[in-house]
Each structure stands twice: as C-alpha cells, then as structure tokens.
PDB file of C-alpha atoms in Angstrom:
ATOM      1  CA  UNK A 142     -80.121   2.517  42.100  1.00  0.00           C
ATOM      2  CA  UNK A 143     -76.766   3.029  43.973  1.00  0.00           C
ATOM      3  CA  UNK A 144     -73.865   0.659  43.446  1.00  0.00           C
ATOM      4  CA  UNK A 145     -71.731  -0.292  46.562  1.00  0.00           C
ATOM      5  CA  UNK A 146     -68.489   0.477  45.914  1.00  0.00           C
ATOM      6  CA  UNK A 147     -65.727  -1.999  47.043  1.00  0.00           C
ATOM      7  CA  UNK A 148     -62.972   0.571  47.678  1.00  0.00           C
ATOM      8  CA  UNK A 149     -60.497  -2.544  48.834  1.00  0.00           C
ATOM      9  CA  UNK A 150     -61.244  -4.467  45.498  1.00  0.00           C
ATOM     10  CA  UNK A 151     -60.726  -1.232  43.484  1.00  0.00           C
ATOM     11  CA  UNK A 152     -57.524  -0.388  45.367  1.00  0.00           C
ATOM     12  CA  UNK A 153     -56.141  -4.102  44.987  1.00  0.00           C
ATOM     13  CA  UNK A 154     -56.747  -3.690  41.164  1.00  0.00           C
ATOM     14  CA  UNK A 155     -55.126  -0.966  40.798  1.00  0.00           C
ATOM     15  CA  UNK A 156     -52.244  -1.963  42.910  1.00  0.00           C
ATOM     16  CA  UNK A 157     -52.274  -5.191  39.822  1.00  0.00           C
ATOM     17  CA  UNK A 158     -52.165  -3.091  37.004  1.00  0.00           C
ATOM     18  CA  UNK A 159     -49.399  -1.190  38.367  1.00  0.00           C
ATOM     19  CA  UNK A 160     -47.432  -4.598  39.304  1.00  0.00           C
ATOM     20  CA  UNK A 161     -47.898  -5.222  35.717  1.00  0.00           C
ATOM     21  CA  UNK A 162     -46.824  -2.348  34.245  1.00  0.00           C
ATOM     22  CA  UNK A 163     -43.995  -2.478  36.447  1.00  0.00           C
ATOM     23  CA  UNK A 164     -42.888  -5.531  35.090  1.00  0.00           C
ATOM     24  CA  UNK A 165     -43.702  -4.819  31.851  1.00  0.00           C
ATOM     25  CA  UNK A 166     -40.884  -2.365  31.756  1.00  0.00           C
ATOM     26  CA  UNK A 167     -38.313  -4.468  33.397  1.00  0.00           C
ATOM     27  CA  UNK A 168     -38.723  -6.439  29.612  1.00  0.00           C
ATOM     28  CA  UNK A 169     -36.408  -4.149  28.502  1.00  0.00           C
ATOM     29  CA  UNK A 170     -33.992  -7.062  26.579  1.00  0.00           C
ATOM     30  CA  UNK A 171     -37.248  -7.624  24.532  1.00  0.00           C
ATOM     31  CA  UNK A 172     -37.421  -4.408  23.666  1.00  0.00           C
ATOM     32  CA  UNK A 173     -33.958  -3.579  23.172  1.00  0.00           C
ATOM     33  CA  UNK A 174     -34.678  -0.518  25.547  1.00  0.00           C
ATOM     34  CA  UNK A 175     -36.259   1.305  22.351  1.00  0.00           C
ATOM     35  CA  UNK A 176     -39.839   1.712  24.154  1.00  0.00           C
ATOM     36  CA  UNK A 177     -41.122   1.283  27.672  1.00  0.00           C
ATOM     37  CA  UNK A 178     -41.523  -1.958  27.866  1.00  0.00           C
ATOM     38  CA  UNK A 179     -43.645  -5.338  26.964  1.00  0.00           C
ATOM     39  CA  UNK A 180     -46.269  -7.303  28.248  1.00  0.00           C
ATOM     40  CA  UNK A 181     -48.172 -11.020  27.909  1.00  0.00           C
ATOM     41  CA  UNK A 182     -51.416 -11.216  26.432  1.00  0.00           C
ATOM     42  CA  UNK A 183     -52.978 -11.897  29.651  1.00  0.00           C
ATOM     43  CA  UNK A 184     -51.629  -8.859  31.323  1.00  0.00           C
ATOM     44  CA  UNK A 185     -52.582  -6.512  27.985  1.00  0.00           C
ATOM     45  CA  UNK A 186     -56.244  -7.887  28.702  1.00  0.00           C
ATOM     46  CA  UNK A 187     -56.340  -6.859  32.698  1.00  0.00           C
ATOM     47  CA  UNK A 188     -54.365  -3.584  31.654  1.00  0.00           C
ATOM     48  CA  UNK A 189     -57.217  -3.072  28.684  1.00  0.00           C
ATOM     49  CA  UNK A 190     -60.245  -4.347  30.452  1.00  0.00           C
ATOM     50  CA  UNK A 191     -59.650  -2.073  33.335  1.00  0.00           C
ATOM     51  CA  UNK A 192     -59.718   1.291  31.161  1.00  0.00           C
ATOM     52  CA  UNK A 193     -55.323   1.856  31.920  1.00  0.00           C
ATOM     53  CA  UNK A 194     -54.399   1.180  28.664  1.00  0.00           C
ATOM     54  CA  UNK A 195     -55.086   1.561  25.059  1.00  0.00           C
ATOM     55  CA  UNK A 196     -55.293  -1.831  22.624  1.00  0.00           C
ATOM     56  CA  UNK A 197     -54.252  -0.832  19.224  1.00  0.00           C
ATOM     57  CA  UNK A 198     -53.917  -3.684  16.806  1.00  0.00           C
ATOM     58  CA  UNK A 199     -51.238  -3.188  13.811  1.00  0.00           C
ATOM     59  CA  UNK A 200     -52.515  -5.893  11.304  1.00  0.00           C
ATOM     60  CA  UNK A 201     -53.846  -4.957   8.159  1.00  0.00           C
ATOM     61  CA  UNK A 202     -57.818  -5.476   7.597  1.00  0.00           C
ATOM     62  CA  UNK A 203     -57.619  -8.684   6.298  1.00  0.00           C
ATOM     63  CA  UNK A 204     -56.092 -10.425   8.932  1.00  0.00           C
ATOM     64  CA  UNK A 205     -58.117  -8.600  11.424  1.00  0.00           C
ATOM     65  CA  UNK A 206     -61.487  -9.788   9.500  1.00  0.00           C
ATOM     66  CA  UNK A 207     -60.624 -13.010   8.604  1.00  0.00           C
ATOM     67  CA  UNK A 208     -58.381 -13.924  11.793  1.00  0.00           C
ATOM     68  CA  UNK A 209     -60.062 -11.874  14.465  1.00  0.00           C
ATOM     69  CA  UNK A 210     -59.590  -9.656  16.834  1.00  0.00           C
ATOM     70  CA  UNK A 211     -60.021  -8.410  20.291  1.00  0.00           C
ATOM     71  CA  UNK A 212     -63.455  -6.331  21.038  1.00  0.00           C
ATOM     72  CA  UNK A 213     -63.249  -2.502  20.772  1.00  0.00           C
ATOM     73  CA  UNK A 214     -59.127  -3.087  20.129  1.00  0.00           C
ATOM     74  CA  UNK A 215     -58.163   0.319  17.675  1.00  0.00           C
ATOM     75  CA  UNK A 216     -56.501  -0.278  14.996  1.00  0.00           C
ATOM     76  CA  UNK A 217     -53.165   1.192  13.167  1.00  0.00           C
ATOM     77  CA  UNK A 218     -51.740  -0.955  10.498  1.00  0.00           C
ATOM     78  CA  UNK A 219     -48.396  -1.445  10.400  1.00  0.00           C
ATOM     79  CA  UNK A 220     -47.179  -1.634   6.672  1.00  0.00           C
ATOM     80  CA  UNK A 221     -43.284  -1.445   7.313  1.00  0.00           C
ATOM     81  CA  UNK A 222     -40.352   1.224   7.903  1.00  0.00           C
ATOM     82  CA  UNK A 223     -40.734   2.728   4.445  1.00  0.00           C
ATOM     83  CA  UNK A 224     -41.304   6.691   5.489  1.00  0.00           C
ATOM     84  CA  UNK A 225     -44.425   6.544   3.730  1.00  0.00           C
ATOM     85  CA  UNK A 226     -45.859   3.383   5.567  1.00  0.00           C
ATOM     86  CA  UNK A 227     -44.461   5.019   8.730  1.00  0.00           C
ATOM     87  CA  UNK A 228     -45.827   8.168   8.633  1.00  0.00           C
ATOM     88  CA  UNK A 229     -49.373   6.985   7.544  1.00  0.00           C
ATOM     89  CA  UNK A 230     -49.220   4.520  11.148  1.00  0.00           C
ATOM     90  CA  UNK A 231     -48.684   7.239  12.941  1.00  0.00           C
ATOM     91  CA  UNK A 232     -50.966   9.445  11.501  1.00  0.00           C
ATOM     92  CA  UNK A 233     -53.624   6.457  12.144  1.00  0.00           C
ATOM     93  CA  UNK A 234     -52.211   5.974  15.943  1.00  0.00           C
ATOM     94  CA  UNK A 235     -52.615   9.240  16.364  1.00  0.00           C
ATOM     95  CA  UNK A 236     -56.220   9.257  15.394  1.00  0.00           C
ATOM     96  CA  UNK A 237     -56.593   6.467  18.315  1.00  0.00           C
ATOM     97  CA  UNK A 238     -54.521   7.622  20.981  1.00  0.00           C
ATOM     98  CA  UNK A 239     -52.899  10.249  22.603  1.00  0.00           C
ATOM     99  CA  UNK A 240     -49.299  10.034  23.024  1.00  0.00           C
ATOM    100  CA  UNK A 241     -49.901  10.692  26.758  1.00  0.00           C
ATOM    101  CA  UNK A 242     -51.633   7.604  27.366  1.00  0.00           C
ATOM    102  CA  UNK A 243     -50.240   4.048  27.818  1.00  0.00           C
ATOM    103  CA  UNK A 244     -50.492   2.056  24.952  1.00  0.00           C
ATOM    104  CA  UNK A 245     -50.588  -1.398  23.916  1.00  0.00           C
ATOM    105  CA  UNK A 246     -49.695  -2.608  20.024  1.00  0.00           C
ATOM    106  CA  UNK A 247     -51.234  -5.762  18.790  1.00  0.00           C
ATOM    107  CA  UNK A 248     -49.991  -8.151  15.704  1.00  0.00           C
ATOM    108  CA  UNK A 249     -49.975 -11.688  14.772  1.00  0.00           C
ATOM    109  CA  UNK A 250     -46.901 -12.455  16.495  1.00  0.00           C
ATOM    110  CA  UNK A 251     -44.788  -9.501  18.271  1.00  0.00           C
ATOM    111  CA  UNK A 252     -42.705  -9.076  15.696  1.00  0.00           C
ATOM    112  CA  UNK A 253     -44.501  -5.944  13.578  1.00  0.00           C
ATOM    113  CA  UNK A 254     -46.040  -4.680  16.682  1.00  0.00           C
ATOM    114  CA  UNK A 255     -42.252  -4.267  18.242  1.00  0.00           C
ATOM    115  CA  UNK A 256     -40.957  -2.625  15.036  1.00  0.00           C
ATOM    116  CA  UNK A 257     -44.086  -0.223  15.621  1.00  0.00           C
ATOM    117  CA  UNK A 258     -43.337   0.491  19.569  1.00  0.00           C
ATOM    118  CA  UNK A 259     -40.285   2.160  18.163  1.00  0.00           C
ATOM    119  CA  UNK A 260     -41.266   3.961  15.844  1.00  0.00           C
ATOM    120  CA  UNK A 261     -44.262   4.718  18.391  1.00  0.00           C
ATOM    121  CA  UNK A 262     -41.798   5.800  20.702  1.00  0.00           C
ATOM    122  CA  UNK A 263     -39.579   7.729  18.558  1.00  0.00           C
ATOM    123  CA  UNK A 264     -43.035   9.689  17.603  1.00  0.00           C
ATOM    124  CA  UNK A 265     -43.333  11.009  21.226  1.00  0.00           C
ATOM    125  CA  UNK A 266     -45.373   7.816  22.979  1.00  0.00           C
ATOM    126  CA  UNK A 267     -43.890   7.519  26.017  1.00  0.00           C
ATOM    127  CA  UNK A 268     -45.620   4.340  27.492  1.00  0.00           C
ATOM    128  CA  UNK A 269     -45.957   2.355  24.380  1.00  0.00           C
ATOM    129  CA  UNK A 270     -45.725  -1.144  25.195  1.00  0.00           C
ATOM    130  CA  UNK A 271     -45.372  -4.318  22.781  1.00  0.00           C
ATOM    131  CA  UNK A 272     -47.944  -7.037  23.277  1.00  0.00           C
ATOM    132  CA  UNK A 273     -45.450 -10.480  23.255  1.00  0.00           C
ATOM    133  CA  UNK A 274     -46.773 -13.478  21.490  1.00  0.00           C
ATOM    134  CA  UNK A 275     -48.828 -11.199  19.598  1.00  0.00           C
ATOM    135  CA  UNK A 276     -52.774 -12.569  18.513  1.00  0.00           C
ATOM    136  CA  UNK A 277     -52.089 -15.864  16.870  1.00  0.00           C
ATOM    137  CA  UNK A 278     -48.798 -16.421  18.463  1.00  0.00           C
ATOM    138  CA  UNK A 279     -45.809 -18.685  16.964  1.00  0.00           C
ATOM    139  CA  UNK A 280     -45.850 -21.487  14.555  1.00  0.00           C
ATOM    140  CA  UNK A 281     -46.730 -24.963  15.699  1.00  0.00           C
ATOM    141  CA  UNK A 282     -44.531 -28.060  14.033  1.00  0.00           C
ATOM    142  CA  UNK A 283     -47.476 -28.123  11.773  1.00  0.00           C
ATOM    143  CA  UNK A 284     -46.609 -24.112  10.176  1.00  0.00           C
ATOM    144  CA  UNK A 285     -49.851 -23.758  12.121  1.00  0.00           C
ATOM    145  CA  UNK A 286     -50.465 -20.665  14.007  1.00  0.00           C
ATOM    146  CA  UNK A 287     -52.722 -19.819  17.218  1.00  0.00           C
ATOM    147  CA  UNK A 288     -51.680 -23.239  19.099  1.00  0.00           C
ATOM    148  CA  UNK A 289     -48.473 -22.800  21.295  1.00  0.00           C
ATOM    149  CA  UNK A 290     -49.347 -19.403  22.698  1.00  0.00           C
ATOM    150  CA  UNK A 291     -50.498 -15.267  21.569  1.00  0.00           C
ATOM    151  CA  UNK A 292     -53.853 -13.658  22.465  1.00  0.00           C
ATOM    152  CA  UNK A 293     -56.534 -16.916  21.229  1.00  0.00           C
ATOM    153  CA  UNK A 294     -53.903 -19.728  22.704  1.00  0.00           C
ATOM    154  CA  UNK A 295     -54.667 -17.875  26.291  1.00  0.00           C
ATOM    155  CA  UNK A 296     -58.243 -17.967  25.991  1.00  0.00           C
ATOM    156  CA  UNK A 297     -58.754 -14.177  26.122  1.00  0.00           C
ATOM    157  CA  UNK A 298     -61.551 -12.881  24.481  1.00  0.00           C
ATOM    158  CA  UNK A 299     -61.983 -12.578  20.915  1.00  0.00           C
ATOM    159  CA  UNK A 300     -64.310 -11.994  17.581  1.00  0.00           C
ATOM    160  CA  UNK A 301     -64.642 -12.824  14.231  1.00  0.00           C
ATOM    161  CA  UNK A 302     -66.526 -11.452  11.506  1.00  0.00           C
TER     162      UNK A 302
END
C-alpha cells in the first residue's frame, strides 16, 4: 500500500528541527562555549523522535533501571574526569555514535551530561549538545527530584523496568 506523502508537513518539520538546533547553539553561556550548544527536554524529544539526533544517556545502570529512561535512548555512562573514567565514556560513545552526527547527552540533571559534552567535544564531536534539566530535573523544597522540571516533569515519554 502507498503512503501519501505530505511534502509541506515534512518540509515544516524540518524547517523546526533546524529552528531548534539553531537555538540550541545560541545557549552558548550554558555551555561556556565548550560544545555546540544545549537544548530543553522537549526540543531533545522532537530532535530524537524525528531521526536528527542521537539520545545518549550518561547515568550509570542503576539509575537508568531503577529511575527510567527514555525508549531506544543509548547509553554512555559518565563516571567522572579521571582519564580512566574518561576514556572508557568515550570508548562507549563511540560504540553509539559517530562523531559526525548530532548528539544529545542525557543525565539526571545537566550537570554530568555538560561535563561529558566537553569532553565529547574535545574527542572530535562536533554537534554534541547538552540536554538542560536533564531526566529527573532539580530538587523540589522537599530534596525531591522529577517535580519542578527535566525529561518526566515535561511529560515526554518514558520507561521503567
């Protein structure tokens, strides 16, 4: 069966993603210009769900099983800057993308997933972007995580073994 293809609706997402991208890289104070640029969890998703970017979570397993993640996200744990820690992250990036494409790192909060776009970047990945607000997001009042904003506060979609 053929598909009608809605060349207007393809072109006008595309023409988004770009927009986002573009924007993403004007984030530069974020990232203290060390990689290209950052974006929101909702404009990771579009970027992600529309095959023009690569999702690569840095958490360790733990938090990834028993705080979830995002479907078919890659993952890359990010241990810290210890030369050992930093050169087994990129070998796992490297198993998950190419430095050629654009990619997006995922942690609890944007903090590790920043300190990984550098390093990321310093490795050769040109379009490495940081993923603000990271998964659970920051700390409510309460110490409580996952409530003021990140990846679940949005309502993006997520699982949990």
């Amino acid at each position: 069966m053929n598909e009608v293809v809605d060349a207007p609706k393809i072109a006008s997402r595309q023409l988004e993603t770009e927009r986002i991208l573009d924007v993403a890289r004007t984030r530069l104070e974020a990232t203290e210009g060390a990689y290209a640029g950052a974006v929101t969890p909702p404009e990771a998703w579009l970027l992600y769900k529309e095959g023009r970017a690569r999702l690569v979570d840095v958490r360790t397993a733990p938090e990834v099983r028993y705080v979830g993640c995002v479907p078919g996200s890659m993952r890359a744990e990010w241990h810290g800057s210890d030369p050992e820690q930093v050169e087994r992250f990129l070998s796992d990036l490297q198993a998950v993308a190419h430095p050629d494409e654009t990619v997006l790192l995922l942690c609890r909060s944007g903090v590790r997933s920043h300190h990984a776009a550098r390093v990321a970047r310093d490795a050769g990945y040109l379009s490495v972007f940081n993923v603000l607000e990271g998964f659970e997001g920051q700390r409510n009042h309460s110490y409580q995580r996952g409530f003021i904003d990140g990846w679940r506060s949005h309502g993006l979609p997520w699982i949990q073994d």
